[in-house]
């Protein structure tokens, strides 16, 4: 897996792009609306609203189970941990 780009901003949200073999995985989450969007190769896999500090998305790519976890810390300093397994 290669990380093409991850950006985190309170105003623009969290954007994470991953390459998994030949597949392109995109995640976007809004800090304001709680909206989350997960796409694989441009196809919408999940869309939801989440105001919790942790979000877990489970999906399959080529028959393999994948899990995308986003964890955000809001106290004093805004930080996030994003992992794809």
PDB file of N, CA, C and O in Angstrom:
ATOM      1  N   UNK A   1       0.849  -1.178   0.000  1.00  0.00           N
ATOM      2  CA  UNK A   1       0.000   0.000   0.000  1.00  0.00           C
ATOM      3  C   UNK A   1       0.888   1.233   0.000  1.00  0.00           C
ATOM      4  O   UNK A   1       1.823   1.327   0.766  1.00  0.00           O
ATOM      5  N   UNK A   2       0.582   2.182  -0.863  1.00  0.00           N
ATOM      6  CA  UNK A   2       1.292   3.458  -0.908  1.00  0.00           C
ATOM      7  C   UNK A   2       0.321   4.575  -0.591  1.00  0.00           C
ATOM      8  O   UNK A   2      -0.815   4.570  -1.041  1.00  0.00           O
ATOM      9  N   UNK A   3       0.781   5.551   0.169  1.00  0.00           N
ATOM     10  CA  UNK A   3      -0.039   6.715   0.500  1.00  0.00           C
ATOM     11  C   UNK A   3       0.248   7.799  -0.519  1.00  0.00           C
ATOM     12  O   UNK A   3       1.362   8.281  -0.607  1.00  0.00           O
ATOM     13  N   UNK A   4      -0.757   8.167  -1.303  1.00  0.00           N
ATOM     14  CA  UNK A   4      -0.584   9.237  -2.281  1.00  0.00           C
ATOM     15  C   UNK A   4      -0.735  10.597  -1.632  1.00  0.00           C
ATOM     16  O   UNK A   4      -0.112  11.549  -2.041  1.00  0.00           O
ATOM     17  N   UNK A   5      -1.588  10.695  -0.619  1.00  0.00           N
ATOM     18  CA  UNK A   5      -1.765  11.979   0.020  1.00  0.00           C
ATOM     19  C   UNK A   5      -2.774  11.949   1.144  1.00  0.00           C
ATOM     20  O   UNK A   5      -3.820  11.333   1.021  1.00  0.00           O
ATOM     21  N   UNK A   6      -2.410  12.596   2.230  1.00  0.00           N
ATOM     22  CA  UNK A   6      -3.321  12.776   3.354  1.00  0.00           C
ATOM     23  C   UNK A   6      -3.240  14.228   3.762  1.00  0.00           C
ATOM     24  O   UNK A   6      -2.158  14.756   3.992  1.00  0.00           O
ATOM     25  N   UNK A   7      -4.394  14.889   3.814  1.00  0.00           N
ATOM     26  CA  UNK A   7      -4.441  16.269   4.295  1.00  0.00           C
ATOM     27  C   UNK A   7      -5.483  16.351   5.396  1.00  0.00           C
ATOM     28  O   UNK A   7      -6.542  15.737   5.311  1.00  0.00           O
ATOM     29  N   UNK A   8      -5.151  17.111   6.425  1.00  0.00           N
ATOM     30  CA  UNK A   8      -6.051  17.290   7.567  1.00  0.00           C
ATOM     31  C   UNK A   8      -6.179  18.779   7.824  1.00  0.00           C
ATOM     32  O   UNK A   8      -5.176  19.479   7.978  1.00  0.00           O
ATOM     33  N   UNK A   9      -7.410  19.254   7.844  1.00  0.00           N
ATOM     34  CA  UNK A   9      -7.683  20.664   8.078  1.00  0.00           C
ATOM     35  C   UNK A   9      -9.034  20.780   8.768  1.00  0.00           C
ATOM     36  O   UNK A   9      -9.988  20.093   8.386  1.00  0.00           O
ATOM     37  N   UNK A  10      -9.114  21.634   9.761  1.00  0.00           N
ATOM     38  CA  UNK A  10     -10.405  21.826  10.428  1.00  0.00           C
ATOM     39  C   UNK A  10     -11.422  22.407   9.449  1.00  0.00           C
ATOM     40  O   UNK A  10     -12.576  22.028   9.446  1.00  0.00           O
ATOM     41  N   UNK A  11     -10.995  23.308   8.567  1.00  0.00           N
ATOM     42  CA  UNK A  11     -11.933  23.936   7.634  1.00  0.00           C
ATOM     43  C   UNK A  11     -12.262  23.059   6.427  1.00  0.00           C
ATOM     44  O   UNK A  11     -13.371  23.101   5.915  1.00  0.00           O
ATOM     45  N   UNK A  12     -11.307  22.239   5.953  1.00  0.00           N
ATOM     46  CA  UNK A  12     -11.546  21.425   4.755  1.00  0.00           C
ATOM     47  C   UNK A  12     -11.753  19.954   5.057  1.00  0.00           C
ATOM     48  O   UNK A  12     -12.041  19.168   4.169  1.00  0.00           O
ATOM     49  N   UNK A  13     -11.594  19.557   6.318  1.00  0.00           N
ATOM     50  CA  UNK A  13     -11.818  18.174   6.701  1.00  0.00           C
ATOM     51  C   UNK A  13     -10.589  17.301   6.497  1.00  0.00           C
ATOM     52  O   UNK A  13      -9.480  17.788   6.313  1.00  0.00           O
ATOM     53  N   UNK A  14     -10.820  16.017   6.509  1.00  0.00           N
ATOM     54  CA  UNK A  14      -9.752  15.040   6.333  1.00  0.00           C
ATOM     55  C   UNK A  14      -9.902  14.411   4.950  1.00  0.00           C
ATOM     56  O   UNK A  14     -10.972  13.937   4.588  1.00  0.00           O
ATOM     57  N   UNK A  15      -8.823  14.428   4.183  1.00  0.00           N
ATOM     58  CA  UNK A  15      -8.780  13.756   2.886  1.00  0.00           C
ATOM     59  C   UNK A  15      -7.638  12.770   2.931  1.00  0.00           C
ATOM     60  O   UNK A  15      -6.519  13.124   3.301  1.00  0.00           O
ATOM     61  N   UNK A  16      -7.921  11.539   2.557  1.00  0.00           N
ATOM     62  CA  UNK A  16      -6.881  10.512   2.520  1.00  0.00           C
ATOM     63  C   UNK A  16      -7.030   9.714   1.235  1.00  0.00           C
ATOM     64  O   UNK A  16      -8.127   9.253   0.912  1.00  0.00           O
ATOM     65  N   UNK A  17      -5.947   9.587   0.503  1.00  0.00           N
ATOM     66  CA  UNK A  17      -5.917   8.811  -0.729  1.00  0.00           C
ATOM     67  C   UNK A  17      -4.859   7.731  -0.589  1.00  0.00           C
ATOM     68  O   UNK A  17      -3.736   8.013  -0.179  1.00  0.00           O
ATOM     69  N   UNK A  18      -5.243   6.508  -0.927  1.00  0.00           N
ATOM     70  CA  UNK A  18      -4.340   5.368  -0.818  1.00  0.00           C
ATOM     71  C   UNK A  18      -4.340   4.589  -2.121  1.00  0.00           C
ATOM     72  O   UNK A  18      -5.362   4.496  -2.791  1.00  0.00           O
ATOM     73  N   UNK A  19      -3.218   4.004  -2.436  1.00  0.00           N
ATOM     74  CA  UNK A  19      -3.119   3.013  -3.510  1.00  0.00           C
ATOM     75  C   UNK A  19      -2.975   1.660  -2.841  1.00  0.00           C
ATOM     76  O   UNK A  19      -2.133   1.468  -1.971  1.00  0.00           O
ATOM     77  N   UNK A  20      -3.831   0.737  -3.216  1.00  0.00           N
ATOM     78  CA  UNK A  20      -3.776  -0.627  -2.712  1.00  0.00           C
ATOM     79  C   UNK A  20      -3.697  -1.530  -3.939  1.00  0.00           C
ATOM     80  O   UNK A  20      -4.708  -1.799  -4.585  1.00  0.00           O
ATOM     81  N   UNK A  21      -2.492  -1.936  -4.295  1.00  0.00           N
ATOM     82  CA  UNK A  21      -2.298  -2.652  -5.552  1.00  0.00           C
ATOM     83  C   UNK A  21      -2.682  -1.750  -6.706  1.00  0.00           C
ATOM     84  O   UNK A  21      -2.172  -0.641  -6.830  1.00  0.00           O
ATOM     85  N   UNK A  22      -3.617  -2.199  -7.518  1.00  0.00           N
ATOM     86  CA  UNK A  22      -4.084  -1.407  -8.659  1.00  0.00           C
ATOM     87  C   UNK A  22      -5.282  -0.528  -8.311  1.00  0.00           C
ATOM     88  O   UNK A  22      -5.811   0.160  -9.178  1.00  0.00           O
ATOM     89  N   UNK A  23      -5.714  -0.546  -7.066  1.00  0.00           N
ATOM     90  CA  UNK A  23      -6.926   0.161  -6.666  1.00  0.00           C
ATOM     91  C   UNK A  23      -6.613   1.482  -5.970  1.00  0.00           C
ATOM     92  O   UNK A  23      -5.607   1.615  -5.277  1.00  0.00           O
ATOM     93  N   UNK A  24      -7.521   2.448  -6.159  1.00  0.00           N
ATOM     94  CA  UNK A  24      -7.387   3.777  -5.570  1.00  0.00           C
ATOM     95  C   UNK A  24      -8.493   3.958  -4.540  1.00  0.00           C
ATOM     96  O   UNK A  24      -9.675   3.855  -4.864  1.00  0.00           O
ATOM     97  N   UNK A  25      -8.121   4.190  -3.296  1.00  0.00           N
ATOM     98  CA  UNK A  25      -9.075   4.352  -2.198  1.00  0.00           C
ATOM     99  C   UNK A  25      -9.069   5.807  -1.763  1.00  0.00           C
ATOM    100  O   UNK A  25      -8.008   6.381  -1.506  1.00  0.00           O
ATOM    101  N   UNK A  26     -10.266   6.403  -1.692  1.00  0.00           N
ATOM    102  CA  UNK A  26     -10.408   7.808  -1.296  1.00  0.00           C
ATOM    103  C   UNK A  26     -11.324   7.906  -0.076  1.00  0.00           C
ATOM    104  O   UNK A  26     -12.386   7.297  -0.050  1.00  0.00           O
ATOM    105  N   UNK A  27     -10.902   8.703   0.901  1.00  0.00           N
ATOM    106  CA  UNK A  27     -11.737   8.979   2.074  1.00  0.00           C
ATOM    107  C   UNK A  27     -11.790  10.487   2.250  1.00  0.00           C
ATOM    108  O   UNK A  27     -10.786  11.190   2.093  1.00  0.00           O
ATOM    109  N   UNK A  28     -12.967  10.991   2.577  1.00  0.00           N
ATOM    110  CA  UNK A  28     -13.124  12.400   2.945  1.00  0.00           C
ATOM    111  C   UNK A  28     -14.090  12.471   4.113  1.00  0.00           C
ATOM    112  O   UNK A  28     -15.133  11.792   4.115  1.00  0.00           O
ATOM    113  N   UNK A  29     -13.747  13.275   5.118  1.00  0.00           N
ATOM    114  CA  UNK A  29     -14.616  13.475   6.269  1.00  0.00           C
ATOM    115  C   UNK A  29     -14.649  14.942   6.654  1.00  0.00           C
ATOM    116  O   UNK A  29     -13.608  15.599   6.693  1.00  0.00           O
ATOM    117  N   UNK A  30     -15.836  15.462   6.929  1.00  0.00           N
ATOM    118  CA  UNK A  30     -16.022  16.864   7.304  1.00  0.00           C
ATOM    119  C   UNK A  30     -16.030  17.033   8.813  1.00  0.00           C
ATOM    120  O   UNK A  30     -16.754  16.325   9.516  1.00  0.00           O
ATOM    121  N   UNK A  31     -15.251  17.985   9.301  1.00  0.00           N
ATOM    122  CA  UNK A  31     -15.238  18.300  10.725  1.00  0.00           C
ATOM    123  C   UNK A  31     -16.511  19.037  11.142  1.00  0.00           C
ATOM    124  O   UNK A  31     -16.904  18.995  12.300  1.00  0.00           O
ATOM    125  N   UNK A  32     -17.178  19.703  10.199  1.00  0.00           N
ATOM    126  CA  UNK A  32     -18.367  20.492  10.522  1.00  0.00           C
ATOM    127  C   UNK A  32     -19.664  19.686  10.449  1.00  0.00           C
ATOM    128  O   UNK A  32     -20.473  19.705  11.364  1.00  0.00           O
ATOM    129  N   UNK A  33     -19.866  18.981   9.350  1.00  0.00           N
ATOM    130  CA  UNK A  33     -21.135  18.284   9.150  1.00  0.00           C
ATOM    131  C   UNK A  33     -21.102  16.831   9.625  1.00  0.00           C
ATOM    132  O   UNK A  33     -22.147  16.204   9.736  1.00  0.00           O
ATOM    133  N   UNK A  34     -19.907  16.294   9.850  1.00  0.00           N
ATOM    134  CA  UNK A  34     -19.778  14.896  10.239  1.00  0.00           C
ATOM    135  C   UNK A  34     -19.906  13.932   9.071  1.00  0.00           C
ATOM    136  O   UNK A  34     -19.841  12.721   9.242  1.00  0.00           O
ATOM    137  N   UNK A  35     -20.075  14.462   7.865  1.00  0.00           N
ATOM    138  CA  UNK A  35     -20.248  13.611   6.691  1.00  0.00           C
ATOM    139  C   UNK A  35     -18.931  12.910   6.349  1.00  0.00           C
ATOM    140  O   UNK A  35     -17.865  13.508   6.384  1.00  0.00           O
ATOM    141  N   UNK A  36     -19.045  11.626   6.016  1.00  0.00           N
ATOM    142  CA  UNK A  36     -17.901  10.830   5.593  1.00  0.00           C
ATOM    143  C   UNK A  36     -18.231  10.159   4.266  1.00  0.00           C
ATOM    144  O   UNK A  36     -19.356   9.706   4.066  1.00  0.00           O
ATOM    145  N   UNK A  37     -17.248  10.114   3.382  1.00  0.00           N
ATOM    146  CA  UNK A  37     -17.420   9.475   2.083  1.00  0.00           C
ATOM    147  C   UNK A  37     -16.211   8.571   1.847  1.00  0.00           C
ATOM    148  O   UNK A  37     -15.068   8.997   2.013  1.00  0.00           O
ATOM    149  N   UNK A  38     -16.477   7.329   1.460  1.00  0.00           N
ATOM    150  CA  UNK A  38     -15.428   6.365   1.145  1.00  0.00           C
ATOM    151  C   UNK A  38     -15.682   5.835  -0.255  1.00  0.00           C
ATOM    152  O   UNK A  38     -16.784   5.373  -0.563  1.00  0.00           O
ATOM    153  N   UNK A  39     -14.651   5.918  -1.117  1.00  0.00           N
ATOM    154  CA  UNK A  39     -14.759   5.434  -2.491  1.00  0.00           C
ATOM    155  C   UNK A  39     -13.588   4.509  -2.802  1.00  0.00           C
ATOM    156  O   UNK A  39     -12.481   4.728  -2.308  1.00  0.00           O
ATOM    157  N   UNK A  40     -13.860   3.512  -3.628  1.00  0.00           N
ATOM    158  CA  UNK A  40     -12.817   2.642  -4.163  1.00  0.00           C
ATOM    159  C   UNK A  40     -12.927   2.717  -5.684  1.00  0.00           C
ATOM    160  O   UNK A  40     -13.990   2.436  -6.247  1.00  0.00           O
ATOM    161  N   UNK A  41     -11.854   3.136  -6.330  1.00  0.00           N
ATOM    162  CA  UNK A  41     -11.825   3.305  -7.785  1.00  0.00           C
ATOM    163  C   UNK A  41     -12.967   4.193  -8.269  1.00  0.00           C
ATOM    164  O   UNK A  41     -13.586   3.935  -9.299  1.00  0.00           O
ATOM    165  N   UNK A  42     -13.281   5.235  -7.504  1.00  0.00           N
ATOM    166  CA  UNK A  42     -14.323   6.187  -7.871  1.00  0.00           C
ATOM    167  C   UNK A  42     -15.727   5.740  -7.548  1.00  0.00           C
ATOM    168  O   UNK A  42     -16.680   6.506  -7.685  1.00  0.00           O
ATOM    169  N   UNK A  43     -15.909   4.507  -7.110  1.00  0.00           N
ATOM    170  CA  UNK A  43     -17.238   3.976  -6.774  1.00  0.00           C
ATOM    171  C   UNK A  43     -17.525   4.206  -5.294  1.00  0.00           C
ATOM    172  O   UNK A  43     -16.721   3.851  -4.434  1.00  0.00           O
ATOM    173  N   UNK A  44     -18.676   4.783  -5.009  1.00  0.00           N
ATOM    174  CA  UNK A  44     -19.078   5.055  -3.635  1.00  0.00           C
ATOM    175  C   UNK A  44     -19.275   3.748  -2.869  1.00  0.00           C
ATOM    176  O   UNK A  44     -20.067   2.901  -3.271  1.00  0.00           O
ATOM    177  N   UNK A  45     -18.529   3.570  -1.787  1.00  0.00           N
ATOM    178  CA  UNK A  45     -18.615   2.372  -0.959  1.00  0.00           C
ATOM    179  C   UNK A  45     -19.435   2.658   0.298  1.00  0.00           C
ATOM    180  O   UNK A  45     -20.226   1.852   0.734  1.00  0.00           O
ATOM    181  N   UNK A  46     -19.217   3.845   0.889  1.00  0.00           N
ATOM    182  CA  UNK A  46     -19.938   4.203   2.117  1.00  0.00           C
ATOM    183  C   UNK A  46     -20.095   5.716   2.195  1.00  0.00           C
ATOM    184  O   UNK A  46     -19.204   6.464   1.803  1.00  0.00           O
ATOM    185  N   UNK A  47     -21.241   6.129   2.709  1.00  0.00           N
ATOM    186  CA  UNK A  47     -21.506   7.546   2.961  1.00  0.00           C
ATOM    187  C   UNK A  47     -22.319   7.603   4.242  1.00  0.00           C
ATOM    188  O   UNK A  47     -23.336   6.921   4.365  1.00  0.00           O
ATOM    189  N   UNK A  48     -21.844   8.378   5.204  1.00  0.00           N
ATOM    190  CA  UNK A  48     -22.531   8.432   6.495  1.00  0.00           C
ATOM    191  C   UNK A  48     -22.232   9.743   7.195  1.00  0.00           C
ATOM    192  O   UNK A  48     -21.427  10.545   6.735  1.00  0.00           O
ATOM    193  N   UNK A  49     -22.882   9.933   8.328  1.00  0.00           N
ATOM    194  CA  UNK A  49     -22.594  11.070   9.210  1.00  0.00           C
ATOM    195  C   UNK A  49     -22.109  10.502  10.532  1.00  0.00           C
ATOM    196  O   UNK A  49     -22.698   9.585  11.079  1.00  0.00           O
ATOM    197  N   UNK A  50     -21.028  11.076  11.033  1.00  0.00           N
ATOM    198  CA  UNK A  50     -20.439  10.574  12.260  1.00  0.00           C
ATOM    199  C   UNK A  50     -19.836  11.750  13.026  1.00  0.00           C
ATOM    200  O   UNK A  50     -18.973  12.449  12.505  1.00  0.00           O
ATOM    201  N   UNK A  51     -20.282  11.948  14.246  1.00  0.00           N
ATOM    202  CA  UNK A  51     -19.734  13.021  15.077  1.00  0.00           C
ATOM    203  C   UNK A  51     -18.853  12.474  16.193  1.00  0.00           C
ATOM    204  O   UNK A  51     -18.485  13.192  17.104  1.00  0.00           O
ATOM    205  N   UNK A  52     -18.515  11.203  16.104  1.00  0.00           N
ATOM    206  CA  UNK A  52     -17.629  10.594  17.095  1.00  0.00           C
ATOM    207  C   UNK A  52     -16.178  10.869  16.706  1.00  0.00           C
ATOM    208  O   UNK A  52     -15.886  11.270  15.584  1.00  0.00           O
ATOM    209  N   UNK A  53     -15.275  10.616  17.629  1.00  0.00           N
ATOM    210  CA  UNK A  53     -13.857  10.868  17.353  1.00  0.00           C
ATOM    211  C   UNK A  53     -13.170   9.681  16.692  1.00  0.00           C
ATOM    212  O   UNK A  53     -12.004   9.758  16.328  1.00  0.00           O
ATOM    213  N   UNK A  54     -13.904   8.588  16.503  1.00  0.00           N
ATOM    214  CA  UNK A  54     -13.342   7.419  15.825  1.00  0.00           C
ATOM    215  C   UNK A  54     -14.359   6.861  14.840  1.00  0.00           C
ATOM    216  O   UNK A  54     -15.545   6.783  15.148  1.00  0.00           O
ATOM    217  N   UNK A  55     -13.869   6.468  13.688  1.00  0.00           N
ATOM    218  CA  UNK A  55     -14.729   5.925  12.659  1.00  0.00           C
ATOM    219  C   UNK A  55     -14.041   4.708  12.048  1.00  0.00           C
ATOM    220  O   UNK A  55     -12.843   4.739  11.771  1.00  0.00           O
ATOM    221  N   UNK A  56     -14.802   3.631  11.842  1.00  0.00           N
ATOM    222  CA  UNK A  56     -14.257   2.411  11.248  1.00  0.00           C
ATOM    223  C   UNK A  56     -15.130   2.021  10.059  1.00  0.00           C
ATOM    224  O   UNK A  56     -16.351   1.941  10.187  1.00  0.00           O
ATOM    225  N   UNK A  57     -14.497   1.803   8.917  1.00  0.00           N
ATOM    226  CA  UNK A  57     -15.207   1.384   7.713  1.00  0.00           C
ATOM    227  C   UNK A  57     -14.626   0.054   7.257  1.00  0.00           C
ATOM    228  O   UNK A  57     -13.416  -0.061   7.055  1.00  0.00           O
ATOM    229  N   UNK A  58     -15.478  -0.950   7.102  1.00  0.00           N
ATOM    230  CA  UNK A  58     -15.049  -2.261   6.619  1.00  0.00           C
ATOM    231  C   UNK A  58     -15.594  -2.470   5.217  1.00  0.00           C
ATOM    232  O   UNK A  58     -16.766  -2.202   4.953  1.00  0.00           O
ATOM    233  N   UNK A  59     -14.734  -2.947   4.319  1.00  0.00           N
ATOM    234  CA  UNK A  59     -15.119  -3.150   2.929  1.00  0.00           C
ATOM    235  C   UNK A  59     -14.192  -4.188   2.313  1.00  0.00           C
ATOM    236  O   UNK A  59     -13.197  -4.594   2.908  1.00  0.00           O
ATOM    237  N   UNK A  60     -14.517  -4.631   1.095  1.00  0.00           N
ATOM    238  CA  UNK A  60     -13.712  -5.635   0.392  1.00  0.00           C
ATOM    239  C   UNK A  60     -13.124  -5.048  -0.876  1.00  0.00           C
ATOM    240  O   UNK A  60     -13.794  -4.282  -1.576  1.00  0.00           O
ATOM    241  N   UNK A  61     -11.883  -5.426  -1.168  1.00  0.00           N
ATOM    242  CA  UNK A  61     -11.227  -5.070  -2.417  1.00  0.00           C
ATOM    243  C   UNK A  61     -10.656  -6.364  -2.988  1.00  0.00           C
ATOM    244  O   UNK A  61      -9.829  -7.010  -2.341  1.00  0.00           O
ATOM    245  N   UNK A  62     -11.117  -6.739  -4.158  1.00  0.00           N
ATOM    246  CA  UNK A  62     -10.695  -7.997  -4.798  1.00  0.00           C
ATOM    247  C   UNK A  62     -10.873  -9.191  -3.873  1.00  0.00           C
ATOM    248  O   UNK A  62     -10.015 -10.075  -3.790  1.00  0.00           O
ATOM    249  N   UNK A  63     -11.964  -9.208  -3.118  1.00  0.00           N
ATOM    250  CA  UNK A  63     -12.255 -10.321  -2.227  1.00  0.00           C
ATOM    251  C   UNK A  63     -11.485 -10.313  -0.916  1.00  0.00           C
ATOM    252  O   UNK A  63     -11.642 -11.203  -0.106  1.00  0.00           O
ATOM    253  N   UNK A  64     -10.659  -9.296  -0.704  1.00  0.00           N
ATOM    254  CA  UNK A  64      -9.894  -9.189   0.538  1.00  0.00           C
ATOM    255  C   UNK A  64     -10.563  -8.177   1.462  1.00  0.00           C
ATOM    256  O   UNK A  64     -10.929  -7.089   1.038  1.00  0.00           O
ATOM    257  N   UNK A  65     -10.707  -8.558   2.720  1.00  0.00           N
ATOM    258  CA  UNK A  65     -11.321  -7.671   3.706  1.00  0.00           C
ATOM    259  C   UNK A  65     -10.362  -6.533   4.042  1.00  0.00           C
ATOM    260  O   UNK A  65      -9.179  -6.760   4.297  1.00  0.00           O
ATOM    261  N   UNK A  66     -10.865  -5.310   4.019  1.00  0.00           N
ATOM    262  CA  UNK A  66     -10.093  -4.116   4.369  1.00  0.00           C
ATOM    263  C   UNK A  66     -10.825  -3.358   5.466  1.00  0.00           C
ATOM    264  O   UNK A  66     -12.045  -3.409   5.565  1.00  0.00           O
ATOM    265  N   UNK A  67     -10.073  -2.647   6.255  1.00  0.00           N
ATOM    266  CA  UNK A  67     -10.650  -1.814   7.311  1.00  0.00           C
ATOM    267  C   UNK A  67      -9.920  -0.481   7.329  1.00  0.00           C
ATOM    268  O   UNK A  67      -8.706  -0.434   7.452  1.00  0.00           O
ATOM    269  N   UNK A  68     -10.676   0.600   7.192  1.00  0.00           N
ATOM    270  CA  UNK A  68     -10.134   1.947   7.271  1.00  0.00           C
ATOM    271  C   UNK A  68     -10.572   2.540   8.603  1.00  0.00           C
ATOM    272  O   UNK A  68     -11.767   2.590   8.895  1.00  0.00           O
ATOM    273  N   UNK A  69      -9.609   2.934   9.415  1.00  0.00           N
ATOM    274  CA  UNK A  69      -9.897   3.497  10.730  1.00  0.00           C
ATOM    275  C   UNK A  69      -9.397   4.937  10.783  1.00  0.00           C
ATOM    276  O   UNK A  69      -8.251   5.202  10.437  1.00  0.00           O
ATOM    277  N   UNK A  70     -10.260   5.842  11.215  1.00  0.00           N
ATOM    278  CA  UNK A  70      -9.910   7.248  11.376  1.00  0.00           C
ATOM    279  C   UNK A  70     -10.152   7.599  12.828  1.00  0.00           C
ATOM    280  O   UNK A  70     -11.236   7.389  13.353  1.00  0.00           O
ATOM    281  N   UNK A  71      -9.137   8.143  13.467  1.00  0.00           N
ATOM    282  CA  UNK A  71      -9.233   8.523  14.875  1.00  0.00           C
ATOM    283  C   UNK A  71      -8.761   9.965  15.005  1.00  0.00           C
ATOM    284  O   UNK A  71      -7.662  10.304  14.557  1.00  0.00           O
ATOM    285  N   UNK A  72      -9.576  10.824  15.598  1.00  0.00           N
ATOM    286  CA  UNK A  72      -9.281  12.254  15.686  1.00  0.00           C
ATOM    287  C   UNK A  72      -9.230  12.685  17.141  1.00  0.00           C
ATOM    288  O   UNK A  72     -10.083  12.310  17.939  1.00  0.00           O
ATOM    289  N   UNK A  73      -8.225  13.488  17.469  1.00  0.00           N
ATOM    290  CA  UNK A  73      -8.105  14.069  18.800  1.00  0.00           C
ATOM    291  C   UNK A  73      -8.358  15.575  18.673  1.00  0.00           C
ATOM    292  O   UNK A  73      -7.709  16.242  17.881  1.00  0.00           O
ATOM    293  N   UNK A  74      -9.302  16.077  19.443  1.00  0.00           N
ATOM    294  CA  UNK A  74      -9.694  17.478  19.309  1.00  0.00           C
ATOM    295  C   UNK A  74      -9.195  18.374  20.439  1.00  0.00           C
ATOM    296  O   UNK A  74      -9.311  19.577  20.352  1.00  0.00           O
ATOM    297  N   UNK A  75      -8.669  17.812  21.487  1.00  0.00           N
ATOM    298  CA  UNK A  75      -8.291  18.606  22.642  1.00  0.00           C
ATOM    299  C   UNK A  75      -6.940  19.288  22.440  1.00  0.00           C
ATOM    300  O   UNK A  75      -5.974  18.662  22.043  1.00  0.00           O
ATOM    301  N   UNK A  76      -6.915  20.580  22.707  1.00  0.00           N
ATOM    302  CA  UNK A  76      -5.731  21.429  22.596  1.00  0.00           C
ATOM    303  C   UNK A  76      -5.148  21.475  21.194  1.00  0.00           C
ATOM    304  O   UNK A  76      -4.958  22.518  20.621  1.00  0.00           O
ATOM    305  N   UNK A  77      -4.847  20.333  20.641  1.00  0.00           N
ATOM    306  CA  UNK A  77      -4.264  20.247  19.313  1.00  0.00           C
ATOM    307  C   UNK A  77      -5.107  19.306  18.471  1.00  0.00           C
ATOM    308  O   UNK A  77      -5.481  18.240  18.923  1.00  0.00           O
ATOM    309  N   UNK A  78      -5.395  19.694  17.262  1.00  0.00           N
ATOM    310  CA  UNK A  78      -6.135  18.831  16.344  1.00  0.00           C
ATOM    311  C   UNK A  78      -5.148  17.841  15.727  1.00  0.00           C
ATOM    312  O   UNK A  78      -4.154  18.239  15.133  1.00  0.00           O
ATOM    313  N   UNK A  79      -5.391  16.563  15.902  1.00  0.00           N
ATOM    314  CA  UNK A  79      -4.534  15.557  15.286  1.00  0.00           C
ATOM    315  C   UNK A  79      -5.379  14.360  14.874  1.00  0.00           C
ATOM    316  O   UNK A  79      -6.499  14.183  15.370  1.00  0.00           O
ATOM    317  N   UNK A  80      -4.854  13.566  13.962  1.00  0.00           N
ATOM    318  CA  UNK A  80      -5.598  12.403  13.507  1.00  0.00           C
ATOM    319  C   UNK A  80      -4.662  11.247  13.209  1.00  0.00           C
ATOM    320  O   UNK A  80      -3.485  11.430  12.927  1.00  0.00           O
ATOM    321  N   UNK A  81      -5.217  10.049  13.293  1.00  0.00           N
ATOM    322  CA  UNK A  81      -4.515   8.823  12.925  1.00  0.00           C
ATOM    323  C   UNK A  81      -5.406   8.106  11.918  1.00  0.00           C
ATOM    324  O   UNK A  81      -6.587   7.873  12.179  1.00  0.00           O
ATOM    325  N   UNK A  82      -4.841   7.774  10.767  1.00  0.00           N
ATOM    326  CA  UNK A  82      -5.589   7.096   9.717  1.00  0.00           C
ATOM    327  C   UNK A  82      -4.841   5.824   9.367  1.00  0.00           C
ATOM    328  O   UNK A  82      -3.642   5.859   9.097  1.00  0.00           O
ATOM    329  N   UNK A  83      -5.534   4.703   9.417  1.00  0.00           N
ATOM    330  CA  UNK A  83      -4.875   3.445   9.068  1.00  0.00           C
ATOM    331  C   UNK A  83      -5.761   2.613   8.158  1.00  0.00           C
ATOM    332  O   UNK A  83      -6.979   2.620   8.276  1.00  0.00           O
ATOM    333  N   UNK A  84      -5.121   1.927   7.222  1.00  0.00           N
ATOM    334  CA  UNK A  84      -5.812   1.026   6.309  1.00  0.00           C
ATOM    335  C   UNK A  84      -5.177  -0.332   6.467  1.00  0.00           C
ATOM    336  O   UNK A  84      -3.969  -0.486   6.323  1.00  0.00           O
ATOM    337  N   UNK A  85      -5.986  -1.318   6.855  1.00  0.00           N
ATOM    338  CA  UNK A  85      -5.479  -2.686   7.048  1.00  0.00           C
ATOM    339  C   UNK A  85      -6.187  -3.626   6.116  1.00  0.00           C
ATOM    340  O   UNK A  85      -7.305  -3.449   5.773  1.00  0.00           O
TER     341      UNK A  85
END
